[in-house]
XYZ file of C-alpha atoms in Angstrom:
558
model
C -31.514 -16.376 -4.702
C -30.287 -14.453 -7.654
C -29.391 -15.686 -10.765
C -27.656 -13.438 -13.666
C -26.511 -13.960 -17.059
C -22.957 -13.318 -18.017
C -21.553 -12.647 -21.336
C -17.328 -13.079 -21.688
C -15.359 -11.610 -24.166
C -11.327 -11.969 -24.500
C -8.998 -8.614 -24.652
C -5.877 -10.575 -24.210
C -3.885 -13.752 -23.384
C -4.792 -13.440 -20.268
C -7.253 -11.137 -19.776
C -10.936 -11.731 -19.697
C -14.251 -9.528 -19.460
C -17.197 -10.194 -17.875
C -20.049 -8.012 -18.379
C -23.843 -8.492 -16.909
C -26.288 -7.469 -19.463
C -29.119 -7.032 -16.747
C -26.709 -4.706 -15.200
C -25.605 -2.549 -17.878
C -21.889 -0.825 -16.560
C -20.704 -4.269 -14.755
C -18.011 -6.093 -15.440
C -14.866 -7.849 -14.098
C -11.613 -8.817 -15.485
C -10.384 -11.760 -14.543
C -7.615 -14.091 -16.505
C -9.949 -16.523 -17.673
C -13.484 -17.624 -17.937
C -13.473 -19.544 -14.789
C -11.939 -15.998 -13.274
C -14.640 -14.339 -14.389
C -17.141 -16.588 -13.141
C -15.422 -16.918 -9.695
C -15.550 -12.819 -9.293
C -18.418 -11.662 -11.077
C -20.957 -12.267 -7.755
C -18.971 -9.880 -5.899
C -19.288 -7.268 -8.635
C -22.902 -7.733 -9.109
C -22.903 -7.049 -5.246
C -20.904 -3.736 -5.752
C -22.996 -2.708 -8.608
C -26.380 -3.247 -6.416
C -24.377 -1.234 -3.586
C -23.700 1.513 -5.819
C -26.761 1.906 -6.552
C -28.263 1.804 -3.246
C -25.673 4.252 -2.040
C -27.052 6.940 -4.963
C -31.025 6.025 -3.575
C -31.371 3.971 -7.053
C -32.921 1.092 -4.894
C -33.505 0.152 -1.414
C -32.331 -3.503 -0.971
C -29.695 -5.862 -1.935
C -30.380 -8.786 -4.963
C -31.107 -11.881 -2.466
C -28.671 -13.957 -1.871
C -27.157 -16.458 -3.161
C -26.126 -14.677 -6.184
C -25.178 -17.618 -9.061
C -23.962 -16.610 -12.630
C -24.890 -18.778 -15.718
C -22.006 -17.631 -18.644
C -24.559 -16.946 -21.890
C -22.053 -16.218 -24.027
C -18.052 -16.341 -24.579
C -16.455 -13.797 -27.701
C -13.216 -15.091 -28.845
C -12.298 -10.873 -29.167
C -13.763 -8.264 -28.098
C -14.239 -7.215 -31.647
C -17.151 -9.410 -31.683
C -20.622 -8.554 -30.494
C -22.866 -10.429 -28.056
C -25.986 -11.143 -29.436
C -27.662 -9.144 -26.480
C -26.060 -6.017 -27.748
C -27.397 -6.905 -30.855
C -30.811 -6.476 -29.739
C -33.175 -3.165 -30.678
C -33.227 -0.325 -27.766
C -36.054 1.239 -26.510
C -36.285 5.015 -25.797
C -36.538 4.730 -21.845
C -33.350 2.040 -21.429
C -31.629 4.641 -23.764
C -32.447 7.510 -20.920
C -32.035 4.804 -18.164
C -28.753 3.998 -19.301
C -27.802 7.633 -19.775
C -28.912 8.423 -16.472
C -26.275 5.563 -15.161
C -23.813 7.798 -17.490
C -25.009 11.111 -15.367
C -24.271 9.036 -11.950
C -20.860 7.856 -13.326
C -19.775 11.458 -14.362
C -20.907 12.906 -11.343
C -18.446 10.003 -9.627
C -15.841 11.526 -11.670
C -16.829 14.816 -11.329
C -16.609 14.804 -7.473
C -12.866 13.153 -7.613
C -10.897 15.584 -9.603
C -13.419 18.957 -9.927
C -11.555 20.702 -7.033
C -8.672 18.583 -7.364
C -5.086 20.473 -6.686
C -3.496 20.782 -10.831
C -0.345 18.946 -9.446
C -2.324 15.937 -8.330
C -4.157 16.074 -11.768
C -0.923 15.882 -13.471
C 1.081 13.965 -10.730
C 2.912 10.645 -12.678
C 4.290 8.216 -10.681
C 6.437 6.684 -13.342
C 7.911 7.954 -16.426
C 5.879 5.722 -18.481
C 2.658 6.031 -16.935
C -0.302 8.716 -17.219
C -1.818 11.312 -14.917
C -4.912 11.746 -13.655
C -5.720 14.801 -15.648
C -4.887 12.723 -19.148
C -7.190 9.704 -18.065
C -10.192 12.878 -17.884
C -9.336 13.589 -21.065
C -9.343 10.065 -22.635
C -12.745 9.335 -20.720
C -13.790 11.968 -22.538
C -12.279 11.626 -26.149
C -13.219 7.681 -25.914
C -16.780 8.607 -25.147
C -16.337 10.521 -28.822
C -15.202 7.384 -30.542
C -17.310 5.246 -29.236
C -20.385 8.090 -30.712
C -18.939 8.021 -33.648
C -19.449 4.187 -34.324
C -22.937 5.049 -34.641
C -23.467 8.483 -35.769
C -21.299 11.239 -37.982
C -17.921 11.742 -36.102
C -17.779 15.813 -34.928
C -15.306 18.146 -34.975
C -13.817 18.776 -31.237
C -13.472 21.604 -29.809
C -9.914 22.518 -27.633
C -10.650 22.884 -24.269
C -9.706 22.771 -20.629
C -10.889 19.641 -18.940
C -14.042 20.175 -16.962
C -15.674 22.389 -19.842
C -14.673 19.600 -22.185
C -16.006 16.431 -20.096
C -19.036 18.790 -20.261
C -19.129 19.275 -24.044
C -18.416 15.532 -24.875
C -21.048 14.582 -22.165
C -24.155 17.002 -23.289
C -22.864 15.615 -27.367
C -23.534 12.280 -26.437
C -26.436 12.440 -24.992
C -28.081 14.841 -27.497
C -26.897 12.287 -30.241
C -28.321 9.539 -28.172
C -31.499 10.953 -27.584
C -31.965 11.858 -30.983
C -32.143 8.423 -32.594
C -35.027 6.660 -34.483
C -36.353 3.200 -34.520
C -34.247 1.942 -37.170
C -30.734 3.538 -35.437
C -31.982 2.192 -31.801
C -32.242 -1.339 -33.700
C -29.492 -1.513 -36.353
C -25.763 -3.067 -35.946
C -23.123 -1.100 -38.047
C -19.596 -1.181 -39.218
C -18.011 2.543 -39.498
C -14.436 2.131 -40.920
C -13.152 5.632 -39.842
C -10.148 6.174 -36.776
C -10.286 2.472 -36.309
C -7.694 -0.438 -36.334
C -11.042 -2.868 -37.048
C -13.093 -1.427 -39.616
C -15.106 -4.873 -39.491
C -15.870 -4.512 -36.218
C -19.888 -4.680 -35.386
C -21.590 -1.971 -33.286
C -24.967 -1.330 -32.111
C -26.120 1.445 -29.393
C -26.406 -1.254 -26.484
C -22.852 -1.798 -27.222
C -21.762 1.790 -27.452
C -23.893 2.567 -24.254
C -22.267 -0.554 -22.512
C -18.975 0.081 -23.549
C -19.076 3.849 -22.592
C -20.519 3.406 -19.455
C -17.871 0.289 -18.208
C -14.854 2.467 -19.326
C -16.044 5.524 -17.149
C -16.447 3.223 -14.515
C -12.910 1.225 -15.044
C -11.127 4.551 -14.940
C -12.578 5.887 -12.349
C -11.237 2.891 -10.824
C -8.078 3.755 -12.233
C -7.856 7.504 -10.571
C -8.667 6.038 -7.360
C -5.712 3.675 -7.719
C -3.669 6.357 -8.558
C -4.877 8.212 -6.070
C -3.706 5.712 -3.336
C -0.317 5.135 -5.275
C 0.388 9.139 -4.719
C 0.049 7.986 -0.814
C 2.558 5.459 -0.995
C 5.235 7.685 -3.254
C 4.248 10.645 -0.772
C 4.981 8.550 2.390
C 8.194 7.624 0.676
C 9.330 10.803 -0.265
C 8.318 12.240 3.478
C 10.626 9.893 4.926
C 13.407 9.779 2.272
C 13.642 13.990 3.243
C 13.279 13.583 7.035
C 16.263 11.156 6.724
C 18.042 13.031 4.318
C 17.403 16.737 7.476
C 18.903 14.285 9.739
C 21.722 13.220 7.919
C 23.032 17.245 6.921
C 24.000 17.213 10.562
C 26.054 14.127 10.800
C 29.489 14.645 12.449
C 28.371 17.728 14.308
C 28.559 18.570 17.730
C 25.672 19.458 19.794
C 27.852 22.696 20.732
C 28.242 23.529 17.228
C 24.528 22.441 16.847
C 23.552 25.050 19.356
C 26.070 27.861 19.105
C 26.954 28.659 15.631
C 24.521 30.075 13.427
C 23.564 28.700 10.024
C 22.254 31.606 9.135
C 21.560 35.045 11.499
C 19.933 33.944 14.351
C 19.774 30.701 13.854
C 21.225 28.013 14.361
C 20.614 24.416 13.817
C 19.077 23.676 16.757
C 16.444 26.820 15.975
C 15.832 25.466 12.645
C 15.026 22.068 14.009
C 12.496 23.195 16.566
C 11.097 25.453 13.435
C 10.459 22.816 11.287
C 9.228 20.502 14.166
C 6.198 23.483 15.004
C 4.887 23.479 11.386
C 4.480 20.189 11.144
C 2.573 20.430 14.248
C 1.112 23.669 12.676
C -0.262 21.848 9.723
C -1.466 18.580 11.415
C -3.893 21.254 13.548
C -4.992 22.547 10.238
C -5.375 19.290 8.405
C -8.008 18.232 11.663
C -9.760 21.215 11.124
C -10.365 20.567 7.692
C -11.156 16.853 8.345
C -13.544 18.018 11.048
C -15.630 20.346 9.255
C -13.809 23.747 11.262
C -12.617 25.526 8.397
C -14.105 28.432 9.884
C -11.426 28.736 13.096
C -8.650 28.764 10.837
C -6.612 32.093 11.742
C -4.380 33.865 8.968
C -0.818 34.337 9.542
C -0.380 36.806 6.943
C 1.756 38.049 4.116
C 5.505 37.305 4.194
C 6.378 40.535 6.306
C 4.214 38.670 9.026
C 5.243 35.115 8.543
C 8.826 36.690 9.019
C 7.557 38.369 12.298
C 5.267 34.864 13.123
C 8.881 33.188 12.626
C 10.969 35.500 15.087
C 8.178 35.276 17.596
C 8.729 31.466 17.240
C 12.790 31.557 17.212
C 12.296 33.325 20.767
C 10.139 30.753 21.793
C 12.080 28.043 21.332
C 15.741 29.287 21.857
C 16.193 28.035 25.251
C 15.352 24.879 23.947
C 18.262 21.902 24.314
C 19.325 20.190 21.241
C 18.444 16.799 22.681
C 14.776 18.285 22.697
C 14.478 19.599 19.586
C 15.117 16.277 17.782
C 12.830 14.941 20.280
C 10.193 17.374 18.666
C 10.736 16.620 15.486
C 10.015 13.405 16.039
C 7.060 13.881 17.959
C 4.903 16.372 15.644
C 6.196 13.904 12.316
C 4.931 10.969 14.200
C 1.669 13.232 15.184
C 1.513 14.178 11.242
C 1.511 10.833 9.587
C -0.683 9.119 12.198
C -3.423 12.064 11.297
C -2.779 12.250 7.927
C -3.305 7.963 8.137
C -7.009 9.153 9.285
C -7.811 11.326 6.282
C -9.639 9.907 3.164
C -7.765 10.399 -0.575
C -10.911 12.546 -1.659
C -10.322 15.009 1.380
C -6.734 15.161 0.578
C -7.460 15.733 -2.824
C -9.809 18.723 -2.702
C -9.288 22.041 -3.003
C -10.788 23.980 0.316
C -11.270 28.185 0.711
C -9.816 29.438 3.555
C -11.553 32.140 5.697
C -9.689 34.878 4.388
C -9.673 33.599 0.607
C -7.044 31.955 -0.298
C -7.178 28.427 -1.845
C -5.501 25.252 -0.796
C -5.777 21.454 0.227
C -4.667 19.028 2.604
C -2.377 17.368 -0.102
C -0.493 20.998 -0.330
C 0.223 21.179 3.020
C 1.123 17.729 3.222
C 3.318 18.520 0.084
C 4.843 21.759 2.203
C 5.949 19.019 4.868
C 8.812 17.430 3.193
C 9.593 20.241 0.645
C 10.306 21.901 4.215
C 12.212 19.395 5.095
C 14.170 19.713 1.677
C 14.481 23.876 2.032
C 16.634 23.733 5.548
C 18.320 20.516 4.568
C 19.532 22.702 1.795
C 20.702 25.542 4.006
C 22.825 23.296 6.609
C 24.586 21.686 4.360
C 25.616 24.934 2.366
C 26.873 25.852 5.609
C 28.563 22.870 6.318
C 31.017 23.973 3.602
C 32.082 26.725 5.753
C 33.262 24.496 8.430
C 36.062 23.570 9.839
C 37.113 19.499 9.195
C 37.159 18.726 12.734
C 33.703 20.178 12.908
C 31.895 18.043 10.514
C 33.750 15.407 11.776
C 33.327 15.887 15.375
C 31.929 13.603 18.064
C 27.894 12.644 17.011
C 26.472 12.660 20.202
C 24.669 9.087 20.425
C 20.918 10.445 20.760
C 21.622 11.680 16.888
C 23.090 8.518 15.825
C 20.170 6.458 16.618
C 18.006 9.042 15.128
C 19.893 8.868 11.757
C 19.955 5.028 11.750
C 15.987 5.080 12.505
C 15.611 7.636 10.020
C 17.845 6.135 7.490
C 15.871 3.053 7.970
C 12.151 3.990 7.489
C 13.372 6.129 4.581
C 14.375 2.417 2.703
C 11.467 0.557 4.157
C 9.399 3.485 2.713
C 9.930 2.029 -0.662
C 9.095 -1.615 -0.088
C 5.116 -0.713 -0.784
C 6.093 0.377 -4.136
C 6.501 -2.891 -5.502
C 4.801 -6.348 -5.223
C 5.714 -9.510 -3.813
C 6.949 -11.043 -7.083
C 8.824 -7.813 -7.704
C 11.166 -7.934 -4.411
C 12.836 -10.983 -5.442
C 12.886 -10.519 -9.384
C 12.883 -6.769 -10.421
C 16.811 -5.535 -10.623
C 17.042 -2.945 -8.559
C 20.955 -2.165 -8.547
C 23.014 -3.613 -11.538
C 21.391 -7.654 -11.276
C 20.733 -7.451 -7.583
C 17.046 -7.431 -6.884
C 15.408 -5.511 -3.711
C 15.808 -8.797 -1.938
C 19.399 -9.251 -2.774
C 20.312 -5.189 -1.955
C 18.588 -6.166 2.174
C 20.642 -9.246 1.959
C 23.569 -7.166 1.295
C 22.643 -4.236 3.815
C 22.396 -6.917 6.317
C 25.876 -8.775 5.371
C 27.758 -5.754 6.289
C 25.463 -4.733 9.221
C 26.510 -8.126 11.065
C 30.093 -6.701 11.023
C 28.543 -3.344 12.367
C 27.122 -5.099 15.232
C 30.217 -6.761 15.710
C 32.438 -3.385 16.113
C 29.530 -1.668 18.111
C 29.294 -4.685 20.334
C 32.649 -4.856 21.340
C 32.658 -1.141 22.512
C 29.718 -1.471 24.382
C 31.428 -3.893 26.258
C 34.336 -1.327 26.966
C 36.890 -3.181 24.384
C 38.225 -2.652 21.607
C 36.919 -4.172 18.119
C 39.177 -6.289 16.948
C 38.241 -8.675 14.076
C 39.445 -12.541 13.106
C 39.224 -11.243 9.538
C 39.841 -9.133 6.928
C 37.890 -7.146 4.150
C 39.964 -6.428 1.480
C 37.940 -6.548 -1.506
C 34.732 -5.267 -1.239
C 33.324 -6.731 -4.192
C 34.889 -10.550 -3.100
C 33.117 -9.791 0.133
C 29.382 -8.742 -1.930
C 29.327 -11.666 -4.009
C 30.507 -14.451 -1.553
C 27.869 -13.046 0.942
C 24.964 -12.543 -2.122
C 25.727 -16.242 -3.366
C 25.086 -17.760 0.322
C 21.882 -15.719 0.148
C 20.634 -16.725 -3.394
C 18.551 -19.623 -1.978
C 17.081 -17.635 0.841
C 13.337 -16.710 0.466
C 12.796 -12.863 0.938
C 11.092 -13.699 4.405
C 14.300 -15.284 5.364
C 16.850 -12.137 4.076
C 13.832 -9.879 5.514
C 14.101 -11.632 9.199
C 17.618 -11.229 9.420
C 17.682 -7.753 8.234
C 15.298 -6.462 10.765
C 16.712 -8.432 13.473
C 20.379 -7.160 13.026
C 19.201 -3.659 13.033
C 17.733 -4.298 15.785
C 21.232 -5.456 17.707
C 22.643 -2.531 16.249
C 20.719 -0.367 17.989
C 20.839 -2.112 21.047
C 24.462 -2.335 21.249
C 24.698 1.189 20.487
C 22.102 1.659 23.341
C 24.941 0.259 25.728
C 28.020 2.244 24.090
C 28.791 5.312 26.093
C 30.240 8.479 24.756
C 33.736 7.767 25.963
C 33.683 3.775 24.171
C 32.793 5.263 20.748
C 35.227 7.974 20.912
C 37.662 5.508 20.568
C 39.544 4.619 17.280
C 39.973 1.099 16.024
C 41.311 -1.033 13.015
C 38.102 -1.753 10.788
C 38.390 -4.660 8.515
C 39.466 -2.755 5.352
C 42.696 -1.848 7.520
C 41.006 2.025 8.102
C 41.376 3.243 11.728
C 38.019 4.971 12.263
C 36.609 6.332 15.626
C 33.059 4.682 16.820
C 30.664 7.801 16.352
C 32.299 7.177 12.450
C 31.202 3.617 12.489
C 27.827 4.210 12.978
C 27.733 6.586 10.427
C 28.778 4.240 7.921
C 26.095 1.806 7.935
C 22.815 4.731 7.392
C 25.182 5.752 4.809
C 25.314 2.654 3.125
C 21.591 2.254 3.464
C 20.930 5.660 2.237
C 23.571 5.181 -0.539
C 20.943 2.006 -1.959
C 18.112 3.577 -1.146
C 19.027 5.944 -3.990
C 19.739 3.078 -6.327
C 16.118 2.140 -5.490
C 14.339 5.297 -6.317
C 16.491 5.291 -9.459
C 15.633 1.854 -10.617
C 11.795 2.886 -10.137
C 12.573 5.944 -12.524
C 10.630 7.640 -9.891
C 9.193 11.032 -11.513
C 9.714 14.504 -10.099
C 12.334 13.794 -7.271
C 15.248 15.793 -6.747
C 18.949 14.147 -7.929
C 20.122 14.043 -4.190
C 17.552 11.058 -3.678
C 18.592 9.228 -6.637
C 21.461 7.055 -7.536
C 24.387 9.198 -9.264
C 25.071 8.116 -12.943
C 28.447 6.439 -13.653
């Protein structure tokens, strides 16, 4: 059995601290005392880990742990009277060496790290990895300067500044007498609480749990850029897809987007480098940097690329989307495998060059975005009847699948409290936008379902006002719990796709009277519905205030 002391201190309403003086750097945050209590064993048990994991110590604290709470600060701006006690020299360098093993943590994280993940923002109002380095550093600084003269900082790039505030601390540290290792202080300079009481246990402490808590933080960050990376994959691969709505698989094949190719060619293109780059990405996972070949400058990628275009121009349409899907299904399950910190470094290629699993994973929907681009410039050149020709049905369900995963891609990006309370589109919240998807995909199934069975759709009602028909169909809805709306959602895709499935070329080539009195064809009325889920998918993305995404993903203003 263990048995620790805990001291408590309050930051907030709700938010508690729990720090273990025999354990100098651990701490919890829980919403209350209780909290605190209830958590801190499981800390103490990462702590010991931690420092088994660095050869620190060899065995575990026996179990059970227990925690007795010593004392509780009403602010933080107190002091616990175990911080208050004098310091000797050799806790002063064990505690510093703690400091070496946290920076060295840090260090190893964002040292080779790519400079767009360092200053990657997921939200407008939040900060990058590269500006919590900084403040580790800078806070390391003020909390110095609570016990000694504050110093003049020099301006400089990260790393050699982490180093500079680092090797100033623990000069300062080092340097102190009896008296300094033993007195508590007030310092009234670049602080909101002149009165507050400091001592160098609590400067030590306090430096050494905020290293720790954002190091935390980077590695949250770090698996946020996952989820907003996964999202933006999809939202591209959907967007590829939907550039070539309407067309044939003649015009597809035959006409040429740009010389040479057409869009079949650039399919089966983009298809090999994902392919391309999930070999490289298991090299680098694998420890085979080594067998890495160079392609070249751009003279040879151009020749790499014809070589390529020959290879695959026999291919059929049908197969190339079949490819795509393949090597982007072979991509994210590998990527799936590969840790944040081997994403996040920076590796040298055998013939020099520098690069990292998160730029090539960056390349794959930027890729995406570059032909997307191309095809639908090219659209504009076409004829109406051939952007609005017959969709042959193997693309249809590959829009509605991609259109799909694109929205679902964004579910991750909030909580559980957040689907049913955060607006996402004027009042509606994410659970009220799959309610409303799903309203108007029960009429889709309805259309599709009467084709498949070699009729005609014809409804028993009308849809005249759009807006009548939103808010009858959100107000039946409003006592639904998201696991309800989300049931029903998945489960009329589902017949949508089945139906379609049964619906021969012939059955949705033929025109019918939709609702809104508009005679559409069937290959149009599929079309409609991954539009409409594309069309909120935007209004998502916008509501997040998603940073660095292009305006085609987001909701137009107005």
């Amino acid at each position: 059995m263990a048995e620790y002391d805990v001291n408590v201190d309050r930051w907030s309403e709700e938010r508690f601290v729990g720090h273990v003086p025999d354990l100098v750097g651990c701490f919890v945050f829980a919403e209350d005392v209780d909290g605190v209590v209830t958590a801190v064993p499981e800390t103490i048990r990462q702590y010991h880990r931690w420092l088994i994991d660095l050869g620190v110590q060899l065995d575990p604290p026996p179990e059970p742990i227990t925690v007795r709470v010593e004392t509780v600060l009403a602010t933080a701006r107190d002091i616990f009277p175990t911080d208050q006690q004098p310091i000797s020299t050799s806790e002063v360098e064990w505690q510093l060496q703690l400091a070496a093993y946290n920076r060295q943590e840090l260090l190893t994280i964002i040292a080779n790290m790519p400079a767009g993940m360092l200053d990657w923002k997921p939200y407008v109002d939040r900060v990058s990895i590269r500006e919590i380095a900084f403040h580790v550093g800078s806070s390391e600084m003020w909390y110095l300067s609570r016990i000694t003269a504050a110093q003049d900082e020099p301006e400089l790039e990260l790393l050699p500044y982490l180093d500079w505030t680092r090797t100033a601390v623990i000069e300062a540290l080092s340097q102190l007498n009896d008296a300094q290792r033993a007195a508590v202080v007030t310092q009234s300079q670049g602080t909101r609480f002149p009165d507050e009481p400091w001592s160098v246990r609590k400067v030590l402490r306090r430096l050494l749990e905020h290293e720790r808590e954002h190091i935390a933080h980077i590695q949250e960050i770090l698996a946020e850029w996952r989820l907003h990376f996964q999202a933006r994959l999809a939202a591209e691969r959907a967007r590829l897809f939907w550039s070539i709505r309407g067309l044939s698989t003649e015009t597809m094949t035959e006409l040429e987007v740009m010389p040479d190719w057409s869009v079949k060619d650039l399919l089966a293109h983009v298809a090999y480098y994902d392919g391309f780059h999930t070999n490289r990405i298991h090299m680098v996972a694998n420890g085979r940097i080594a067998e890495i070949k160079e392609i070249g400058d751009k003279a040879a990628l151009a020749k790499y690329n014809a070589q390529l275009l020959k290879q695959f121009k026999d291919v059929p349409m049908e197969q190339a989307i079949a490819m795509l899907l393949k090597e982007r299904s072979g991509f994210k399950a590998t990527f799936k495998t590969i840790p944040d910190d081997v994403v996040q470094q920076e590796v040298e290629l055998p013939w020099g060059w520098q690069t990292s699993i998160y730029q090539w994973a960056t390349w794959r929907y930027l890729h995406d975005e570059e032909h997307c681009l191309e095809i639908e410039k090219w659209r504009e050149t076409l004829s109406k009847k051939q952007v609005f020709d017959s969709t042959p049905k193997y693309l249809l369900r590959t829009i509605l699948k991609s259109t799909r995963q694109a929205f679902n891609a964004l579910l991750p990006l909030f909580t559980e409290a957040e689907k049913v309370t955060r607006p996402v589109c004027g009042t509606w919240s994410l659970k009220d936008v799959v309610g409303h998807l799903t309203d108007w995909e029960i009429v889709a199934v309805e259309g599709i379902t009467a084709l498949a069975a070699g009729q005609l759709p014809e409804f028993d009602y009308e849809i005249p006002d759009f807006d009548a028909f939103n808010n009858a169909n959100a107000a039946k809805r409003q006592s639904q719990s998201w696991n309800e709306v989300w049931y029903d959602f998945v489960n009329t895709r589902e017949q949508l796709l089945a139906a379609l499935e049964k619906t021969d070329g012939t059955a949705l080539a033929r025109q019918f009277k939709s609702p809104w009195d508009s005679q559409l064809h069937g290959y149009y009325w599929m079309l409609i519905w991954a539009d409409h889920e594309m069309e909120h998918a935007n209004d998502v993305r916008s509501a997040l205030q998603l940073v660095g995404w292009p305006d085609k993903l987001l909701a137009e203003e107005g």
